[in-house]
PDB file of C-alpha atoms in Angstrom:
ATOM      1  CA  MET X   1      -2.623  -2.505 -21.990  1.00 91.00           C
ATOM      2  CA  THR X   2      -0.637  -5.741 -21.979  1.00 93.00           C
ATOM      3  CA  ILE X   3       0.625  -7.202 -18.703  1.00 93.00           C
ATOM      4  CA  TYR X   4       2.200 -10.520 -17.663  1.00 93.00           C
ATOM      5  CA  TYR X   5       1.191 -12.508 -14.579  1.00 94.00           C
ATOM      6  CA  HIS X   6       4.019 -14.644 -13.138  1.00 93.00           C
ATOM      7  CA  ASP X   7       2.347 -17.463 -11.230  1.00 92.00           C
ATOM      8  CA  TYR X   8       4.153 -19.835  -8.869  1.00 89.00           C
ATOM      9  CA  ALA X   9       1.802 -22.739  -8.051  1.00 85.00           C
ATOM     10  CA  GLY X  10       4.352 -24.639  -6.001  1.00 79.00           C
ATOM     11  CA  GLY X  11       7.383 -24.426  -3.784  1.00 79.00           C
ATOM     12  CA  PRO X  12       8.164 -22.236  -0.776  1.00 79.00           C
ATOM     13  CA  ASN X  13       7.401 -18.985  -2.655  1.00 85.00           C
ATOM     14  CA  ALA X  14       4.051 -20.039  -4.119  1.00 87.00           C
ATOM     15  CA  THR X  15       1.807 -17.174  -5.230  1.00 90.00           C
ATOM     16  CA  THR X  16      -1.243 -19.428  -5.692  1.00 87.00           C
ATOM     17  CA  ILE X  17      -2.617 -21.718  -2.993  1.00 82.00           C
ATOM     18  CA  GLU X  18      -5.651 -23.961  -2.719  1.00 82.00           C
ATOM     19  CA  ILE X  19      -8.201 -23.107  -0.007  1.00 84.00           C
ATOM     20  CA  PRO X  20      -8.040 -25.187   2.132  1.00 77.00           C
ATOM     21  CA  GLY X  21      -4.723 -26.748   1.220  1.00 66.00           C
ATOM     22  CA  PRO X  22      -4.878 -29.916  -0.876  1.00 60.00           C
ATOM     23  CA  SER X  23      -4.948 -33.149   1.132  1.00 59.00           C
ATOM     24  CA  SER X  24      -2.656 -34.835  -1.412  1.00 62.00           C
ATOM     25  CA  GLY X  25      -0.092 -32.008  -1.362  1.00 63.00           C
ATOM     26  CA  GLN X  26      -0.698 -31.374  -5.094  1.00 65.00           C
ATOM     27  CA  LEU X  27      -2.886 -28.560  -6.431  1.00 68.00           C
ATOM     28  CA  ASN X  28      -5.756 -29.815  -8.576  1.00 71.00           C
ATOM     29  CA  PHE X  29      -6.859 -27.118 -11.022  1.00 77.00           C
ATOM     30  CA  THR X  30      -9.576 -29.314 -12.569  1.00 78.00           C
ATOM     31  CA  LYS X  31     -11.444 -30.520  -9.455  1.00 82.00           C
ATOM     32  CA  PHE X  32     -15.000 -29.186  -9.334  1.00 88.00           C
ATOM     33  CA  GLY X  33     -15.376 -26.842  -6.347  1.00 87.00           C
ATOM     34  CA  ALA X  34     -11.648 -26.340  -5.783  1.00 88.00           C
ATOM     35  CA  MET X  35     -10.952 -22.787  -4.633  1.00 92.00           C
ATOM     36  CA  PHE X  36      -7.682 -20.889  -5.009  1.00 90.00           C
ATOM     37  CA  CYS X  37      -6.226 -17.642  -3.699  1.00 93.00           C
ATOM     38  CA  THR X  38      -3.563 -15.809  -5.691  1.00 94.00           C
ATOM     39  CA  ASP X  39      -1.153 -12.896  -5.278  1.00 96.00           C
ATOM     40  CA  ASP X  40       0.898 -12.950  -8.485  1.00 95.00           C
ATOM     41  CA  PRO X  41       3.522 -10.364  -9.422  1.00 95.00           C
ATOM     42  CA  ILE X  42       2.644  -8.604 -12.684  1.00 95.00           C
ATOM     43  CA  TYR X  43       5.236  -7.230 -15.098  1.00 94.00           C
ATOM     44  CA  LYS X  44       5.077  -5.066 -18.237  1.00 91.00           C
ATOM     45  CA  GLY X  45       7.156  -7.644 -20.082  1.00 88.00           C
ATOM     46  CA  ILE X  46       7.544 -11.386 -20.099  1.00 88.00           C
ATOM     47  CA  LYS X  47      10.888 -11.335 -18.230  1.00 84.00           C
ATOM     48  CA  LYS X  48      10.836 -11.361 -14.439  1.00 75.00           C
ATOM     49  CA  ASP X  49      14.047  -9.337 -14.044  1.00 82.00           C
ATOM     50  CA  SER X  50      12.159  -6.051 -14.457  1.00 79.00           C
ATOM     51  CA  VAL X  51      10.351  -4.166 -11.689  1.00 81.00           C
ATOM     52  CA  PRO X  52       6.828  -5.468 -11.062  1.00 91.00           C
ATOM     53  CA  ILE X  53       4.137  -2.898 -11.925  1.00 94.00           C
ATOM     54  CA  ALA X  54       1.234  -4.583 -10.115  1.00 96.00           C
ATOM     55  CA  ARG X  55      -0.012  -7.594  -8.189  1.00 97.00           C
ATOM     56  CA  GLY X  56      -2.802  -9.893  -9.346  1.00 96.00           C
ATOM     57  CA  ARG X  57      -4.776 -10.505  -6.154  1.00 97.00           C
ATOM     58  CA  GLY X  58      -7.941 -12.538  -6.065  1.00 96.00           C
ATOM     59  CA  ILE X  59      -9.715 -15.851  -5.953  1.00 96.00           C
ATOM     60  CA  TYR X  60     -10.943 -18.359  -8.470  1.00 91.00           C
ATOM     61  CA  ILE X  61     -13.147 -21.380  -8.151  1.00 93.00           C
ATOM     62  CA  ILE X  62     -13.480 -24.364 -10.498  1.00 91.00           C
ATOM     63  CA  THR X  63     -17.166 -24.125 -11.444  1.00 91.00           C
ATOM     64  CA  ALA X  64     -17.584 -26.707 -14.218  1.00 90.00           C
ATOM     65  CA  LEU X  65     -18.173 -30.353 -13.307  1.00 92.00           C
ATOM     66  CA  ASP X  66     -15.565 -31.390 -15.887  1.00 90.00           C
ATOM     67  CA  GLY X  67     -13.013 -28.866 -14.565  1.00 87.00           C
ATOM     68  CA  THR X  68     -12.776 -26.836 -17.774  1.00 87.00           C
ATOM     69  CA  GLN X  69     -14.269 -23.564 -16.449  1.00 88.00           C
ATOM     70  CA  ALA X  70     -13.435 -21.358 -13.481  1.00 90.00           C
ATOM     71  CA  GLN X  71     -15.006 -18.246 -11.959  1.00 93.00           C
ATOM     72  CA  MET X  72     -12.470 -15.475 -11.335  1.00 93.00           C
ATOM     73  CA  LEU X  73     -12.562 -12.409  -9.091  1.00 96.00           C
ATOM     74  CA  MET X  74      -9.278 -10.535  -9.603  1.00 96.00           C
ATOM     75  CA  SER X  75      -7.903  -7.139  -8.603  1.00 97.00           C
ATOM     76  CA  VAL X  76      -4.956  -5.790 -10.577  1.00 97.00           C
ATOM     77  CA  VAL X  77      -3.367  -3.658  -7.850  1.00 98.00           C
ATOM     78  CA  PHE X  78      -0.828  -1.236  -9.330  1.00 97.00           C
ATOM     79  CA  ILE X  79       2.215  -0.829  -7.066  1.00 97.00           C
ATOM     80  CA  ASN X  80       4.607   1.143  -9.318  1.00 94.00           C
ATOM     81  CA  GLY X  81       4.531   3.598 -12.197  1.00 91.00           C
ATOM     82  CA  LYS X  82       1.898   6.111 -13.289  1.00 93.00           C
ATOM     83  CA  TYR X  83      -1.015   3.933 -12.085  1.00 95.00           C
ATOM     84  CA  LYS X  84       0.411   3.303  -8.580  1.00 97.00           C
ATOM     85  CA  GLY X  85      -2.415   3.087  -6.028  1.00 96.00           C
ATOM     86  CA  SER X  86      -5.086   2.363  -8.673  1.00 97.00           C
ATOM     87  CA  THR X  87      -6.851  -0.945  -9.337  1.00 97.00           C
ATOM     88  CA  ILE X  88      -8.675  -2.692 -12.159  1.00 97.00           C
ATOM     89  CA  GLU X  89     -11.361  -5.181 -11.114  1.00 98.00           C
ATOM     90  CA  ILE X  90     -11.886  -8.296 -13.274  1.00 97.00           C
ATOM     91  CA  GLN X  91     -14.702 -10.808 -12.944  1.00 96.00           C
ATOM     92  CA  GLY X  92     -16.056 -13.674 -14.982  1.00 94.00           C
ATOM     93  CA  SER X  93     -16.074 -17.271 -16.034  1.00 89.00           C
ATOM     94  CA  TYR X  94     -13.162 -18.387 -18.145  1.00 83.00           C
ATOM     95  CA  GLU X  95     -11.996 -21.456 -20.026  1.00 82.00           C
ATOM     96  CA  GLN X  96      -9.040 -23.207 -18.396  1.00 75.00           C
ATOM     97  CA  SER X  97      -6.913 -24.112 -21.374  1.00 65.00           C
ATOM     98  CA  LEU X  98      -3.255 -24.195 -22.284  1.00 61.00           C
ATOM     99  CA  VAL X  99      -4.079 -23.713 -25.975  1.00 64.00           C
ATOM    100  CA  GLN X 100      -6.605 -20.880 -26.257  1.00 74.00           C
ATOM    101  CA  ALA X 101      -7.155 -17.429 -24.808  1.00 84.00           C
ATOM    102  CA  SER X 102      -9.978 -16.763 -22.348  1.00 88.00           C
ATOM    103  CA  GLU X 103     -11.871 -13.544 -21.732  1.00 91.00           C
ATOM    104  CA  ALA X 104     -13.339 -11.903 -18.626  1.00 94.00           C
ATOM    105  CA  ALA X 105     -15.095  -8.606 -17.932  1.00 96.00           C
ATOM    106  CA  ILE X 106     -13.489  -5.536 -16.419  1.00 97.00           C
ATOM    107  CA  VAL X 107     -16.234  -4.433 -14.050  1.00 97.00           C
ATOM    108  CA  GLY X 108     -14.688  -1.486 -12.223  1.00 97.00           C
ATOM    109  CA  GLY X 109     -11.628   0.129 -10.784  1.00 97.00           C
ATOM    110  CA  THR X 110     -10.255   2.710  -8.387  1.00 97.00           C
ATOM    111  CA  GLY X 111      -7.970   5.730  -8.647  1.00 96.00           C
ATOM    112  CA  LYS X 112      -7.126   6.435 -12.286  1.00 96.00           C
ATOM    113  CA  PHE X 113      -9.483   3.606 -13.299  1.00 97.00           C
ATOM    114  CA  ARG X 114     -12.665   4.831 -11.564  1.00 95.00           C
ATOM    115  CA  LEU X 115     -15.794   3.580 -13.328  1.00 94.00           C
ATOM    116  CA  ALA X 116     -13.677   1.310 -15.534  1.00 96.00           C
ATOM    117  CA  ARG X 117     -15.381  -1.032 -17.981  1.00 97.00           C
ATOM    118  CA  GLY X 118     -13.957  -3.307 -20.609  1.00 97.00           C
ATOM    119  CA  TYR X 119     -12.550  -6.770 -21.062  1.00 97.00           C
ATOM    120  CA  ALA X 120      -9.361  -8.706 -20.455  1.00 95.00           C
ATOM    121  CA  THR X 121      -8.018 -11.696 -22.339  1.00 93.00           C
ATOM    122  CA  PHE X 122      -5.752 -14.272 -20.727  1.00 92.00           C
ATOM    123  CA  GLU X 123      -3.368 -16.592 -22.539  1.00 91.00           C
ATOM    124  CA  ILE X 124      -0.737 -18.867 -21.005  1.00 89.00           C
ATOM    125  CA  VAL X 125       2.510 -18.180 -22.864  1.00 90.00           C
ATOM    126  CA  SER X 126       4.811 -20.328 -20.735  1.00 90.00           C
ATOM    127  CA  TYR X 127       4.202 -23.241 -18.368  1.00 87.00           C
ATOM    128  CA  ASP X 128       6.593 -25.562 -16.531  1.00 88.00           C
ATOM    129  CA  PRO X 129       4.677 -28.564 -15.099  1.00 83.00           C
ATOM    130  CA  VAL X 130       7.665 -29.612 -12.969  1.00 84.00           C
ATOM    131  CA  THR X 131       7.943 -26.344 -11.009  1.00 84.00           C
ATOM    132  CA  GLY X 132       4.341 -25.153 -11.429  1.00 83.00           C
ATOM    133  CA  PHE X 133       5.568 -21.812 -12.815  1.00 87.00           C
ATOM    134  CA  SER X 134       3.523 -20.148 -15.538  1.00 89.00           C
ATOM    135  CA  ILE X 135       3.416 -16.814 -17.330  1.00 91.00           C
ATOM    136  CA  THR X 136       0.049 -15.526 -18.503  1.00 92.00           C
ATOM    137  CA  ARG X 137      -0.298 -12.632 -20.928  1.00 93.00           C
ATOM    138  CA  SER X 138      -3.329 -10.422 -20.363  1.00 94.00           C
ATOM    139  CA  ASN X 139      -4.465  -7.864 -22.918  1.00 95.00           C
ATOM    140  CA  MET X 140      -6.859  -5.396 -21.297  1.00 96.00           C
ATOM    141  CA  THR X 141      -9.124  -2.965 -23.117  1.00 96.00           C
ATOM    142  CA  VAL X 142     -10.263  -0.417 -20.522  1.00 96.00           C
ATOM    143  CA  ILE X 143     -12.667   2.505 -20.790  1.00 94.00           C
ATOM    144  CA  HIS X 144     -12.492   4.839 -17.777  1.00 86.00           C
ATOM    145  CA  TYR X 145     -12.893   8.470 -16.755  1.00 78.00           C
TER     146      TYR X 145
END
């Protein structure tokens, strides 16, 4: 399954915030110990003019002293389509990079994804440093009952 997270890290409609808010007003995604909360719309395709199929809701924490790794706890909460009401739970440490894909474990799920196991890859396919808007492609391989 391939899905696209649309992340807004700035502006009045931000879908990612730092906890607590940054003292400088700017999010710092490489500061050791920085913690973020996210509620990103997820689409089947890269374009945001389609109906969102899910929300990416979770937290991540910068866990490497040099800011290159983060720990993620993410729920893909399906809000439309044949998986509506189901979730996929993702957890793991991932490389924060604009040039390479990262991988995390699928550790569970609910509804149609009960007892889910597998893995998800994440790759940033578009990033605008001025607006803080990014699109991340996630390819998920899921085994479930």
